[in-house]
Every structure is written in structure tokens, then in C-alpha cells.
Tab-separated table of C-alpha atoms and ligand atoms in Angstrom:
chain	number	residue	atom	x	y	z
G	4	UNK	CA	315.089	5.852	-71.486
G	5	UNK	CA	314.094	6.946	-74.873
G	6	UNK	CA	314.825	4.096	-77.805
G	7	UNK	CA	316.013	4.513	-81.368
G	8	UNK	CA	312.207	4.915	-82.912
G	9	UNK	CA	310.457	6.969	-80.078
G	10	UNK	CA	313.134	9.845	-80.953
G	11	UNK	CA	312.004	8.608	-84.965
G	12	UNK	CA	309.176	8.801	-84.327
G	13	UNK	CA	308.860	12.586	-82.389
G	14	UNK	CA	311.169	13.960	-85.405
G	15	UNK	CA	308.561	12.904	-87.437
G	16	UNK	CA	305.201	14.128	-85.860
G	17	UNK	CA	306.604	17.803	-84.582
G	18	UNK	CA	307.643	18.510	-88.500
G	19	UNK	CA	304.262	17.198	-88.773
G	20	UNK	CA	303.402	19.914	-86.580
G	21	UNK	CA	305.668	21.988	-88.347
G	22	UNK	CA	304.128	21.488	-92.040
G	23	UNK	CA	301.044	22.619	-90.292
G	24	UNK	CA	301.506	25.620	-88.960
G	25	UNK	CA	300.872	24.711	-85.542
G	26	UNK	CA	304.776	25.034	-84.656
G	27	UNK	CA	306.588	27.946	-85.557
G	28	UNK	CA	309.584	29.264	-84.017
G	29	UNK	CA	311.746	27.550	-83.624
G	30	UNK	CA	312.390	26.837	-80.051
G	31	UNK	CA	309.096	25.697	-79.906
G	32	UNK	CA	310.315	22.797	-82.684
G	33	UNK	CA	313.513	22.423	-80.742
G	34	UNK	CA	311.577	21.921	-77.192
G	35	UNK	CA	309.147	19.190	-78.889
G	36	UNK	CA	312.054	17.777	-79.897
G	37	UNK	CA	313.873	17.585	-76.576
G	38	UNK	CA	311.101	15.951	-74.426
G	39	UNK	CA	310.178	12.553	-75.134
G	40	UNK	CA	306.369	12.287	-75.085
G	41	UNK	CA	306.619	8.580	-74.535
G	42	UNK	CA	307.719	8.768	-71.244
G	43	UNK	CA	304.949	10.723	-69.680
G	44	UNK	CA	302.202	8.970	-71.243
G	45	UNK	CA	301.337	5.469	-69.294
G	46	UNK	CA	300.570	1.963	-70.774
G	47	UNK	CA	298.551	1.306	-72.782
G	48	UNK	CA	298.144	4.729	-74.322
G	49	UNK	CA	302.341	4.513	-75.098
G	50	UNK	CA	301.906	3.377	-78.206
G	51	UNK	CA	300.231	6.551	-79.298
G	52	UNK	CA	302.195	9.102	-77.863
G	53	UNK	CA	303.472	10.215	-80.759
G	54	UNK	CA	299.930	10.567	-82.849
G	55	UNK	CA	298.362	14.233	-82.609
G	56	UNK	CA	295.120	13.033	-79.753
G	57	UNK	CA	294.418	13.435	-76.186
G	58	UNK	CA	295.347	10.487	-74.164
G	59	UNK	CA	293.835	9.517	-70.935
G	60	UNK	CA	296.340	9.706	-67.737
G	61	UNK	CA	294.776	8.603	-64.824
G	62	UNK	CA	292.664	9.691	-62.335
G	63	UNK	CA	289.866	11.007	-65.131
G	64	UNK	CA	292.716	13.966	-66.183
G	65	UNK	CA	293.928	13.847	-70.060
G	66	UNK	CA	297.047	14.722	-71.946
G	67	UNK	CA	296.635	17.320	-74.706
G	68	UNK	CA	297.188	16.606	-77.947
G	69	UNK	CA	300.148	17.951	-79.791
G	70	UNK	CA	298.880	20.277	-81.604
G	71	UNK	CA	297.210	22.174	-78.524
G	72	UNK	CA	300.566	22.334	-76.545
G	73	UNK	CA	301.773	24.048	-79.447
G	74	UNK	CA	299.085	26.767	-79.838
G	75	UNK	CA	298.859	27.180	-76.240
G	76	UNK	CA	303.371	26.943	-76.441
G	77	UNK	CA	302.893	30.029	-79.971
G	78	UNK	CA	300.627	32.154	-77.833
G	79	UNK	CA	302.440	32.228	-74.629
G	80	UNK	CA	306.001	32.743	-76.608
G	81	UNK	CA	308.418	31.823	-73.286
G	82	UNK	CA	312.075	33.790	-73.558
G	83	UNK	CA	314.448	32.433	-71.123
G	84	UNK	CA	314.785	33.990	-67.545
G	85	UNK	CA	310.834	34.330	-67.353
G	86	UNK	CA	309.488	32.813	-64.547
G	87	UNK	CA	306.049	30.653	-65.651
G	88	UNK	CA	303.766	28.892	-63.727
G	89	UNK	CA	301.660	26.025	-65.405
G	90	UNK	CA	298.918	25.143	-64.055
G	91	UNK	CA	297.109	22.035	-64.181
G	92	UNK	CA	300.151	19.203	-63.933
G	93	UNK	CA	298.284	15.872	-65.582
G	94	UNK	CA	301.326	14.204	-67.008
G	95	UNK	CA	304.274	16.641	-66.513
G	96	UNK	CA	304.702	17.729	-70.122
G	97	UNK	CA	303.340	20.655	-70.511
G	98	UNK	CA	305.927	21.584	-68.291
G	99	UNK	CA	308.856	19.925	-69.653
G	100	UNK	CA	308.287	21.644	-72.400
G	101	UNK	CA	307.645	24.847	-70.849
G	102	UNK	CA	311.265	24.434	-68.601
G	103	UNK	CA	313.148	23.905	-73.159
G	104	UNK	CA	311.941	27.217	-72.833
G	105	UNK	CA	311.591	29.285	-69.768
G	106	UNK	CA	315.228	27.629	-68.329
G	107	UNK	CA	314.845	24.573	-66.008
G	108	UNK	CA	314.440	26.661	-62.305
G	109	UNK	CA	312.257	28.930	-63.778
G	110	UNK	CA	308.760	26.968	-64.057
G	111	UNK	CA	305.921	25.518	-61.098
G	112	UNK	CA	304.048	23.450	-62.196
G	113	UNK	CA	300.570	23.282	-59.413
G	114	UNK	CA	298.548	20.561	-59.585
G	115	UNK	CA	295.231	19.935	-57.388
G	116	UNK	CA	295.405	15.737	-57.785
G	117	UNK	CA	298.391	15.130	-55.160
G	118	UNK	CA	298.632	10.775	-56.883
G	119	UNK	CA	299.097	12.482	-60.500
G	120	UNK	CA	301.440	15.533	-58.441
G	121	UNK	CA	303.485	12.728	-57.524
G	122	UNK	CA	303.237	11.140	-61.088
G	123	UNK	CA	304.188	13.882	-62.604
G	124	UNK	CA	307.553	14.823	-60.762
G	125	UNK	CA	308.398	11.207	-61.422
G	126	UNK	CA	307.845	12.060	-64.739
G	127	UNK	CA	309.723	14.648	-65.071
G	128	UNK	CA	312.368	13.221	-63.238
G	129	UNK	CA	312.787	10.404	-65.406
G	130	UNK	CA	312.893	12.643	-68.694
G	131	UNK	CA	315.373	14.892	-66.716
G	132	UNK	CA	313.422	18.084	-66.215
G	133	UNK	CA	314.166	17.499	-62.236
G	134	UNK	CA	314.774	20.942	-62.042
G	135	UNK	CA	310.763	22.300	-62.444
G	136	UNK	CA	308.944	22.313	-59.068
G	137	UNK	CA	305.799	20.413	-58.694
G	138	UNK	CA	303.105	21.103	-55.600
G	139	UNK	CA	299.690	20.024	-55.669
G	140	UNK	CA	297.935	22.805	-54.325
G	141	UNK	CA	294.494	24.802	-56.214
G	142	UNK	CA	296.003	26.248	-59.193
G	143	UNK	CA	291.809	28.722	-59.084
G	144	UNK	CA	294.476	30.412	-56.452
G	145	UNK	CA	297.205	30.582	-58.116
G	146	UNK	CA	300.695	30.313	-56.693
G	147	UNK	CA	301.610	33.064	-54.043
G	148	UNK	CA	304.764	32.381	-52.963
G	149	UNK	CA	306.318	31.922	-56.324
G	150	UNK	CA	304.968	35.083	-57.867
G	151	UNK	CA	305.191	37.101	-59.583
G	152	UNK	CA	304.878	35.048	-62.871
G	153	UNK	CA	305.444	36.835	-66.632
G	154	UNK	CA	303.516	33.588	-67.903
G	155	UNK	CA	300.422	31.833	-66.330
G	156	UNK	CA	299.425	28.643	-68.911
G	157	UNK	CA	296.953	26.745	-67.075
G	158	UNK	CA	295.552	23.279	-69.036
G	159	UNK	CA	291.947	23.238	-67.524
G	160	UNK	CA	289.324	25.124	-68.676
G	161	UNK	CA	287.891	27.457	-65.634
G	162	UNK	CA	284.759	29.796	-66.076
G	163	UNK	CA	286.268	33.115	-66.282
G	164	UNK	CA	289.588	34.425	-65.477
G	165	UNK	CA	290.729	33.710	-61.909
G	166	UNK	CA	292.047	37.265	-60.248
G	167	UNK	CA	294.323	35.968	-58.204
G	168	UNK	CA	295.675	34.989	-61.793
G	169	UNK	CA	296.239	38.777	-62.274
G	170	UNK	CA	297.300	39.651	-59.362
G	171	UNK	CA	299.994	37.242	-59.633
G	172	UNK	CA	301.513	38.363	-62.958
G	173	UNK	CA	304.101	40.694	-63.637
G	174	UNK	CA	304.365	43.395	-65.161
G	175	UNK	CA	303.324	42.499	-69.283
G	176	UNK	CA	302.893	39.359	-67.709
G	177	UNK	CA	300.945	37.153	-69.357
G	178	UNK	CA	298.706	34.491	-69.043
G	179	UNK	CA	297.393	32.088	-71.708
G	180	UNK	CA	294.148	30.189	-70.326
G	181	UNK	CA	290.638	28.438	-71.752
G	182	UNK	CA	287.779	29.472	-70.382
G	183	UNK	CA	284.497	29.232	-71.475
G	184	UNK	CA	280.362	29.442	-69.750
G	185	UNK	CA	279.870	25.433	-71.067
G	186	UNK	CA	283.362	22.537	-69.521
G	187	UNK	CA	284.742	21.108	-72.683
G	188	UNK	CA	283.712	24.359	-74.835
G	189	UNK	CA	285.697	26.994	-74.397
G	190	UNK	CA	288.054	29.175	-75.972
G	191	UNK	CA	291.758	29.628	-76.179
G	192	UNK	CA	291.879	33.916	-74.253
G	193	UNK	CA	295.313	34.918	-74.141
G	194	UNK	CA	295.984	38.251	-71.941
G	195	UNK	CA	298.621	40.742	-70.825
G	196	UNK	CA	298.885	42.938	-67.287
G	197	UNK	CA	298.518	46.550	-68.508
G	198	UNK	CA	300.428	49.394	-66.326
G	199	UNK	CA	297.749	49.118	-64.510
G	200	UNK	CA	296.677	46.316	-63.249
G	201	UNK	CA	294.294	45.330	-65.206
G	202	UNK	CA	294.204	43.151	-68.196
G	203	UNK	CA	293.828	43.212	-71.871
G	204	UNK	CA	292.062	40.086	-73.270
G	205	UNK	CA	292.405	38.603	-76.917
G	206	UNK	CA	289.902	35.623	-78.445
G	207	UNK	CA	292.122	32.731	-79.414
G	208	UNK	CA	291.380	29.057	-80.588
G	209	UNK	CA	288.111	27.400	-79.425
G	210	UNK	CA	289.482	24.238	-77.223
G	211	UNK	CA	288.155	21.746	-74.821
G	212	UNK	CA	290.024	21.167	-71.434
G	213	UNK	CA	289.043	19.089	-68.360
G	214	UNK	CA	287.176	21.491	-66.403
G	215	UNK	CA	289.757	23.777	-64.020
G	216	UNK	CA	288.019	22.258	-60.547
G	217	UNK	CA	288.778	24.912	-56.912
G	218	UNK	CA	287.588	27.854	-55.075
G	219	UNK	CA	287.992	30.673	-57.607
G	220	UNK	CA	286.877	28.141	-60.952
G	221	UNK	CA	283.995	25.376	-61.114
G	222	UNK	CA	282.957	23.059	-58.038
G	223	UNK	CA	284.147	19.945	-57.222
G	224	UNK	CA	282.650	16.724	-59.435
G	225	UNK	CA	280.500	15.026	-57.042
M	28	SAM	N1	299.285	19.726	-68.834
M	28	SAM	C1	299.208	18.125	-68.602
M	28	SAM	C2	300.073	17.590	-68.779
M	28	SAM	O1	300.837	18.310	-69.514
M	28	SAM	O2	300.095	16.396	-68.781
M	28	SAM	C3	297.813	17.953	-68.958
M	28	SAM	C4	296.547	18.581	-67.568
M	28	SAM	S1	294.907	18.204	-68.044
M	28	SAM	C5	294.470	18.122	-69.338
M	28	SAM	C6	294.670	18.852	-66.909
M	28	SAM	C7	294.800	18.375	-65.151
M	28	SAM	O3	294.189	20.572	-64.863
M	28	SAM	C8	294.719	17.914	-64.439
M	28	SAM	O4	295.743	17.182	-63.743
M	28	SAM	C9	293.733	18.335	-62.955
M	28	SAM	O5	294.036	17.308	-62.095
M	28	SAM	C10	294.200	20.379	-63.322
M	28	SAM	N2	293.715	20.919	-62.322
M	28	SAM	C11	291.422	20.686	-62.243
M	28	SAM	N3	291.705	21.655	-61.262
M	28	SAM	C12	292.569	22.335	-61.104
M	28	SAM	C13	293.303	22.794	-59.906
M	28	SAM	N4	292.131	23.795	-59.293
M	28	SAM	N5	294.035	23.316	-59.101
M	28	SAM	C14	295.251	22.945	-60.925
M	28	SAM	N6	295.009	21.717	-61.037
M	28	SAM	C15	293.919	21.302	-60.865
């Protein structure tokens, strides 16, 4: 349950994100106001849930800073009814925001660390987003069983856009993903599927994400 103090802190953070123009779309603003970030952040970082910083969520992973999430949601321009695949469930927070935009049953999120996927499922249920499907697997291969997707949004950095993602996009589907030659030093790419199946790719903002580890991404860490 979200406390009045948490709701007030959330509201202040959202107005800051609007003031700094990270959030421009009123639907994205509404989504940030609806999702209680404090329920997705484990102790002892919970007191910082409404500070605009990334926070540890266990298993060496992080929940991204709200401003970074806002940039990705603005780039994705998710419409109601669109089918969304998030790669990198982490805490489940970003998936909850996506479900506010696309509709609860339209979002599937994939996580490679089974314990983290279980935690994301738990967090989503506690926050009232149990319709979001959390699956365990290598998201660098996409998630063929629910394809095609209107949007594939990745929250871990790949060396390049994995080919299975392009193959699993619906016509005019979009990919929003951090990509770069170096770990933690990426550019947010925004790609759109052309009618011939190739991708039109635009470079967005520089960013720093944990690595996407998988068959079509970075090799497993030792
Ligand atoms: N979106 C998350 C949230 O809202 O808390 C934050 C995600 S965190 C920055 C990146 C996540 O990607 C980590 O949980 C990591 O385990 C996961 N990941 C890395 N490689 C993956 C892969 N191949 N498939 C699925 N998840 C992966």
C-alpha cells in the first residue's frame, strides 16, 4: 500500500520531470503518477525511491533513474492496445508504466535471472499490475510466442540490435534500446520497421545500462 507521504513525493518527482521536460506526454505523466515506485525498490534504498537516480535491486542489477525511464517512454510513444515486449524486467517498475500506456494484458516482460523475475512478479502483483506477464528467458532472442510486437523496449545494453527483435516486430513496430560497443557507454537507439522488414534507425540520447547478456548480445560474465 502506498502512503500519503510516498504519494506526495511521487507527485513532486513527476512535476520535476515535467518541469525539466523529460516528461512531455500527459499519458506518460499519468503513468508515473499511478505507479508506486517505492513498491519496486527494496530496502534499504526505499527512502530514495523518489530521487531521480538509479538504485540497486539485487543480483547486481539496477532500476533505472526515472528521468531515463521517461526518455525511453517518450521515445516509444506507446498507444493504448499496442503489444509490448520489455527486455530486462528487473524490478518490474518499467513494465508497470508500460502497462498503464498499452493496457495491462498487452505487456510481457522477459528477465534472464529467475529470482529477479520472481521478485518482479511479486512487485507487480503488490502494486496491482498482475496482468503483466513476466517470463524467464534470454530476451536477446525476443519472445517469439507472443510476437509480433508493436514495441520492443530493452532496459539492458546490447552490442547491436539483436536480429530476432526485428523479426518479431509488427509492421511499423518500434524498438527502443541502449546499444553500444562498450558496457555502460551506450546510445539509445530508436528503430522503426520499414515495409520491407528492414529497420530505420535513429540515435537518441547517450545512456549507461547494465549489459544485455545472451546468445545475441554480450557473453555471460564469469
Ligand atoms: N526495467 C527494469 C526495472 O524497471 O526495474 C530495470 C532493468 S535492469 C537496468 C536490466 C535487467 O536486464 C536486469 O534485471 C538484467 O538481469 C536483465 N537482463 C540482462 N540480459 C538479459 C537478457 N538477455 N534477457 C532478459 N533480461 C536480461
